[in-house]
């Protein structure tokens, strides 16, 4: 067994600062979305659906994009369906698959929350950085995501699978 590579003082300070920053941004976003009447998980589901062709995605694709397991996505979609934000149906090309579609009510919810959401992101993160720092943070985030394997997840944009 090898000895752990403990963090030195500077590395520990960086890690703790990152955790505080991450949590502070999450709290600000949670607060803003709550004021808009939805949760962060709701918003995370609503955004890719609002950008998808026909506002419809296969549940498997949505879960992969979010990095959620089958149980989490199923429970979240059930709650959102009960509130009228989405509907679920059988996949027309694969009887084992399920499609999820954004309802007009769901689209209205994400459209109402989006301006405040982007303003919160600007206030707590973007406007705190200069252009060089934005480029540095982007490069760092992309490198860390690649090291964890998360850079391989589908990225929002054209949906490859219907």
C-alpha atoms as a PDB file:
ATOM      1  CA  UNK A   1       0.000   0.000   0.000  1.00  0.00           C
ATOM      2  CA  UNK A   2       1.376   3.412  -0.909  1.00  0.00           C
ATOM      3  CA  UNK A   3       1.352   6.368   1.427  1.00  0.00           C
ATOM      4  CA  UNK A   4      -1.301   9.012   0.567  1.00  0.00           C
ATOM      5  CA  UNK A   5       0.009  12.170  -1.041  1.00  0.00           C
ATOM      6  CA  UNK A   6      -1.315  14.603   1.582  1.00  0.00           C
ATOM      7  CA  UNK A   7      -2.110  18.157   0.562  1.00  0.00           C
ATOM      8  CA  UNK A   8       0.411  20.780   1.516  1.00  0.00           C
ATOM      9  CA  UNK A   9      -0.739  24.080   3.038  1.00  0.00           C
ATOM     10  CA  UNK A  10      -1.193  25.858  -0.303  1.00  0.00           C
ATOM     11  CA  UNK A  11      -3.023  22.894  -1.868  1.00  0.00           C
ATOM     12  CA  UNK A  12      -5.281  22.581   1.163  1.00  0.00           C
ATOM     13  CA  UNK A  13      -6.090  26.307   1.031  1.00  0.00           C
ATOM     14  CA  UNK A  14      -6.931  26.000  -2.689  1.00  0.00           C
ATOM     15  CA  UNK A  15      -9.167  22.976  -2.071  1.00  0.00           C
ATOM     16  CA  UNK A  16     -11.058  24.642   0.775  1.00  0.00           C
ATOM     17  CA  UNK A  17     -11.444  27.863  -1.212  1.00  0.00           C
ATOM     18  CA  UNK A  18     -12.792  25.867  -4.143  1.00  0.00           C
ATOM     19  CA  UNK A  19     -15.317  24.125  -1.868  1.00  0.00           C
ATOM     20  CA  UNK A  20     -16.473  27.455  -0.395  1.00  0.00           C
ATOM     21  CA  UNK A  21     -16.761  29.001  -3.870  1.00  0.00           C
ATOM     22  CA  UNK A  22     -18.650  26.004  -5.256  1.00  0.00           C
ATOM     23  CA  UNK A  23     -21.091  25.948  -2.351  1.00  0.00           C
ATOM     24  CA  UNK A  24     -21.565  29.737  -2.400  1.00  0.00           C
ATOM     25  CA  UNK A  25     -22.447  29.651  -6.114  1.00  0.00           C
ATOM     26  CA  UNK A  26     -24.813  26.698  -5.552  1.00  0.00           C
ATOM     27  CA  UNK A  27     -26.571  28.500  -2.671  1.00  0.00           C
ATOM     28  CA  UNK A  28     -27.003  31.664  -4.756  1.00  0.00           C
ATOM     29  CA  UNK A  29     -28.397  29.664  -7.689  1.00  0.00           C
ATOM     30  CA  UNK A  30     -30.674  27.591  -5.448  1.00  0.00           C
ATOM     31  CA  UNK A  31     -32.032  30.767  -3.853  1.00  0.00           C
ATOM     32  CA  UNK A  32     -32.700  32.447  -7.201  1.00  0.00           C
ATOM     33  CA  UNK A  33     -34.391  29.396  -8.707  1.00  0.00           C
ATOM     34  CA  UNK A  34     -36.476  28.911  -5.572  1.00  0.00           C
ATOM     35  CA  UNK A  35     -37.693  32.493  -5.917  1.00  0.00           C
ATOM     36  CA  UNK A  36     -38.635  31.616  -9.511  1.00  0.00           C
ATOM     37  CA  UNK A  37     -40.648  28.648  -8.225  1.00  0.00           C
ATOM     38  CA  UNK A  38     -38.431  25.760  -9.329  1.00  0.00           C
ATOM     39  CA  UNK A  39     -35.549  23.735  -7.934  1.00  0.00           C
ATOM     40  CA  UNK A  40     -32.049  23.392  -9.351  1.00  0.00           C
ATOM     41  CA  UNK A  41     -32.755  19.774 -10.432  1.00  0.00           C
ATOM     42  CA  UNK A  42     -35.917  21.036 -12.183  1.00  0.00           C
ATOM     43  CA  UNK A  43     -33.865  23.654 -14.013  1.00  0.00           C
ATOM     44  CA  UNK A  44     -31.155  21.142 -14.919  1.00  0.00           C
ATOM     45  CA  UNK A  45     -33.812  18.993 -16.620  1.00  0.00           C
ATOM     46  CA  UNK A  46     -35.776  21.864 -18.156  1.00  0.00           C
ATOM     47  CA  UNK A  47     -32.859  23.579 -19.914  1.00  0.00           C
ATOM     48  CA  UNK A  48     -31.746  20.715 -22.201  1.00  0.00           C
ATOM     49  CA  UNK A  49     -35.394  19.922 -22.957  1.00  0.00           C
ATOM     50  CA  UNK A  50     -36.052  23.564 -23.876  1.00  0.00           C
ATOM     51  CA  UNK A  51     -33.098  23.462 -26.291  1.00  0.00           C
ATOM     52  CA  UNK A  52     -33.892  20.078 -27.867  1.00  0.00           C
ATOM     53  CA  UNK A  53     -35.664  19.628 -31.169  1.00  0.00           C
ATOM     54  CA  UNK A  54     -39.377  19.355 -30.430  1.00  0.00           C
ATOM     55  CA  UNK A  55     -38.523  19.965 -26.762  1.00  0.00           C
ATOM     56  CA  UNK A  56     -38.184  16.178 -26.479  1.00  0.00           C
ATOM     57  CA  UNK A  57     -35.314  13.921 -25.429  1.00  0.00           C
ATOM     58  CA  UNK A  58     -34.865  10.277 -24.713  1.00  0.00           C
ATOM     59  CA  UNK A  59     -34.643   9.774 -20.947  1.00  0.00           C
ATOM     60  CA  UNK A  60     -31.430   7.766 -21.300  1.00  0.00           C
ATOM     61  CA  UNK A  61     -29.744  10.646 -23.157  1.00  0.00           C
ATOM     62  CA  UNK A  62     -30.972  13.210 -20.612  1.00  0.00           C
ATOM     63  CA  UNK A  63     -29.712  11.110 -17.685  1.00  0.00           C
ATOM     64  CA  UNK A  64     -26.308  10.666 -19.326  1.00  0.00           C
ATOM     65  CA  UNK A  65     -26.014  14.376 -20.050  1.00  0.00           C
ATOM     66  CA  UNK A  66     -26.885  15.214 -16.431  1.00  0.00           C
ATOM     67  CA  UNK A  67     -24.654  12.477 -15.004  1.00  0.00           C
ATOM     68  CA  UNK A  68     -27.616  11.067 -13.068  1.00  0.00           C
ATOM     69  CA  UNK A  69     -28.387   7.424 -12.412  1.00  0.00           C
ATOM     70  CA  UNK A  70     -31.649   5.775 -13.504  1.00  0.00           C
ATOM     71  CA  UNK A  71     -33.260   6.047 -10.089  1.00  0.00           C
ATOM     72  CA  UNK A  72     -32.556   9.755  -9.688  1.00  0.00           C
ATOM     73  CA  UNK A  73     -33.805  10.685 -13.149  1.00  0.00           C
ATOM     74  CA  UNK A  74     -36.924   8.537 -12.712  1.00  0.00           C
ATOM     75  CA  UNK A  75     -37.856  10.166  -9.397  1.00  0.00           C
ATOM     76  CA  UNK A  76     -37.145  13.675 -10.668  1.00  0.00           C
ATOM     77  CA  UNK A  77     -39.199  13.144 -13.831  1.00  0.00           C
ATOM     78  CA  UNK A  78     -42.090  11.658 -11.828  1.00  0.00           C
ATOM     79  CA  UNK A  79     -42.204  14.758  -9.601  1.00  0.00           C
ATOM     80  CA  UNK A  80     -41.984  17.097 -12.596  1.00  0.00           C
ATOM     81  CA  UNK A  81     -44.687  15.175 -14.467  1.00  0.00           C
ATOM     82  CA  UNK A  82     -47.010  15.449 -11.458  1.00  0.00           C
ATOM     83  CA  UNK A  83     -46.510  19.219 -11.541  1.00  0.00           C
ATOM     84  CA  UNK A  84     -47.234  19.410 -15.274  1.00  0.00           C
ATOM     85  CA  UNK A  85     -43.719  20.477 -16.331  1.00  0.00           C
ATOM     86  CA  UNK A  86     -43.028  17.439 -18.535  1.00  0.00           C
ATOM     87  CA  UNK A  87     -44.758  14.411 -20.040  1.00  0.00           C
ATOM     88  CA  UNK A  88     -43.312  10.958 -20.654  1.00  0.00           C
ATOM     89  CA  UNK A  89     -44.128   8.551 -23.468  1.00  0.00           C
ATOM     90  CA  UNK A  90     -42.781   5.423 -25.117  1.00  0.00           C
ATOM     91  CA  UNK A  91     -39.902   5.844 -27.533  1.00  0.00           C
ATOM     92  CA  UNK A  92     -41.292   5.406 -31.071  1.00  0.00           C
ATOM     93  CA  UNK A  93     -38.128   3.653 -32.302  1.00  0.00           C
ATOM     94  CA  UNK A  94     -37.327   1.487 -29.268  1.00  0.00           C
ATOM     95  CA  UNK A  95     -40.001  -0.117 -27.079  1.00  0.00           C
ATOM     96  CA  UNK A  96     -37.540  -0.231 -24.169  1.00  0.00           C
ATOM     97  CA  UNK A  97     -36.951   3.526 -24.257  1.00  0.00           C
ATOM     98  CA  UNK A  98     -38.864   6.449 -22.804  1.00  0.00           C
ATOM     99  CA  UNK A  99     -39.150   9.947 -24.187  1.00  0.00           C
ATOM    100  CA  UNK A 100     -39.584  13.053 -22.072  1.00  0.00           C
ATOM    101  CA  UNK A 101     -41.207  16.175 -23.484  1.00  0.00           C
ATOM    102  CA  UNK A 102     -41.310  19.670 -22.093  1.00  0.00           C
ATOM    103  CA  UNK A 103     -44.865  20.956 -21.674  1.00  0.00           C
ATOM    104  CA  UNK A 104     -45.884  24.553 -22.346  1.00  0.00           C
ATOM    105  CA  UNK A 105     -46.034  25.006 -18.567  1.00  0.00           C
ATOM    106  CA  UNK A 106     -42.487  23.634 -18.249  1.00  0.00           C
ATOM    107  CA  UNK A 107     -41.251  25.928 -20.995  1.00  0.00           C
ATOM    108  CA  UNK A 108     -42.872  28.905 -19.280  1.00  0.00           C
ATOM    109  CA  UNK A 109     -41.147  27.943 -16.005  1.00  0.00           C
ATOM    110  CA  UNK A 110     -37.676  27.744 -17.543  1.00  0.00           C
ATOM    111  CA  UNK A 111     -38.236  30.922 -19.583  1.00  0.00           C
ATOM    112  CA  UNK A 112     -39.324  32.787 -16.454  1.00  0.00           C
ATOM    113  CA  UNK A 113     -36.345  31.549 -14.409  1.00  0.00           C
ATOM    114  CA  UNK A 114     -33.632  32.032 -17.057  1.00  0.00           C
ATOM    115  CA  UNK A 115     -33.134  35.834 -16.843  1.00  0.00           C
ATOM    116  CA  UNK A 116     -32.655  35.729 -13.073  1.00  0.00           C
ATOM    117  CA  UNK A 117     -30.471  32.650 -13.390  1.00  0.00           C
ATOM    118  CA  UNK A 118     -28.046  34.271 -15.814  1.00  0.00           C
ATOM    119  CA  UNK A 119     -28.020  37.465 -13.751  1.00  0.00           C
ATOM    120  CA  UNK A 120     -27.127  35.452 -10.641  1.00  0.00           C
ATOM    121  CA  UNK A 121     -24.298  33.692 -12.507  1.00  0.00           C
ATOM    122  CA  UNK A 122     -23.026  37.072 -13.689  1.00  0.00           C
ATOM    123  CA  UNK A 123     -23.215  38.629 -10.209  1.00  0.00           C
ATOM    124  CA  UNK A 124     -21.574  35.818  -8.253  1.00  0.00           C
ATOM    125  CA  UNK A 125     -19.035  34.543 -10.788  1.00  0.00           C
ATOM    126  CA  UNK A 126     -18.577  36.160 -14.198  1.00  0.00           C
ATOM    127  CA  UNK A 127     -18.466  39.773 -13.024  1.00  0.00           C
ATOM    128  CA  UNK A 128     -15.956  38.818 -10.303  1.00  0.00           C
ATOM    129  CA  UNK A 129     -13.380  37.820 -12.938  1.00  0.00           C
ATOM    130  CA  UNK A 130     -11.482  39.656 -15.642  1.00  0.00           C
ATOM    131  CA  UNK A 131     -11.155  38.217 -19.157  1.00  0.00           C
ATOM    132  CA  UNK A 132      -7.828  36.504 -18.400  1.00  0.00           C
ATOM    133  CA  UNK A 133      -9.277  34.883 -15.278  1.00  0.00           C
ATOM    134  CA  UNK A 134     -12.328  33.695 -17.229  1.00  0.00           C
ATOM    135  CA  UNK A 135     -10.002  32.053 -19.765  1.00  0.00           C
ATOM    136  CA  UNK A 136      -7.926  30.495 -16.965  1.00  0.00           C
ATOM    137  CA  UNK A 137     -10.959  29.186 -15.084  1.00  0.00           C
ATOM    138  CA  UNK A 138     -12.381  27.762 -18.313  1.00  0.00           C
ATOM    139  CA  UNK A 139      -9.121  25.949 -19.070  1.00  0.00           C
ATOM    140  CA  UNK A 140      -8.877  24.636 -15.500  1.00  0.00           C
ATOM    141  CA  UNK A 141     -12.486  23.453 -15.457  1.00  0.00           C
ATOM    142  CA  UNK A 142     -12.101  21.683 -18.807  1.00  0.00           C
ATOM    143  CA  UNK A 143      -8.878  19.988 -17.698  1.00  0.00           C
ATOM    144  CA  UNK A 144     -10.385  18.828 -14.393  1.00  0.00           C
ATOM    145  CA  UNK A 145     -13.517  17.558 -16.168  1.00  0.00           C
ATOM    146  CA  UNK A 146     -11.309  15.613 -18.574  1.00  0.00           C
ATOM    147  CA  UNK A 147      -9.348  14.074 -15.675  1.00  0.00           C
ATOM    148  CA  UNK A 148     -12.586  12.858 -14.064  1.00  0.00           C
ATOM    149  CA  UNK A 149     -14.083  11.537 -17.290  1.00  0.00           C
ATOM    150  CA  UNK A 150     -16.952  14.025 -17.245  1.00  0.00           C
ATOM    151  CA  UNK A 151     -15.735  15.734 -20.394  1.00  0.00           C
ATOM    152  CA  UNK A 152     -16.911  12.625 -22.252  1.00  0.00           C
ATOM    153  CA  UNK A 153     -20.542  13.247 -21.338  1.00  0.00           C
ATOM    154  CA  UNK A 154     -22.695  14.636 -24.131  1.00  0.00           C
ATOM    155  CA  UNK A 155     -22.703  18.407 -24.221  1.00  0.00           C
ATOM    156  CA  UNK A 156     -25.807  20.508 -24.791  1.00  0.00           C
ATOM    157  CA  UNK A 157     -26.403  21.272 -28.396  1.00  0.00           C
ATOM    158  CA  UNK A 158     -27.677  19.193 -31.267  1.00  0.00           C
ATOM    159  CA  UNK A 159     -29.183  16.044 -29.842  1.00  0.00           C
ATOM    160  CA  UNK A 160     -27.530  12.996 -31.433  1.00  0.00           C
ATOM    161  CA  UNK A 161     -30.217  10.455 -30.522  1.00  0.00           C
ATOM    162  CA  UNK A 162     -34.013  10.664 -30.759  1.00  0.00           C
END
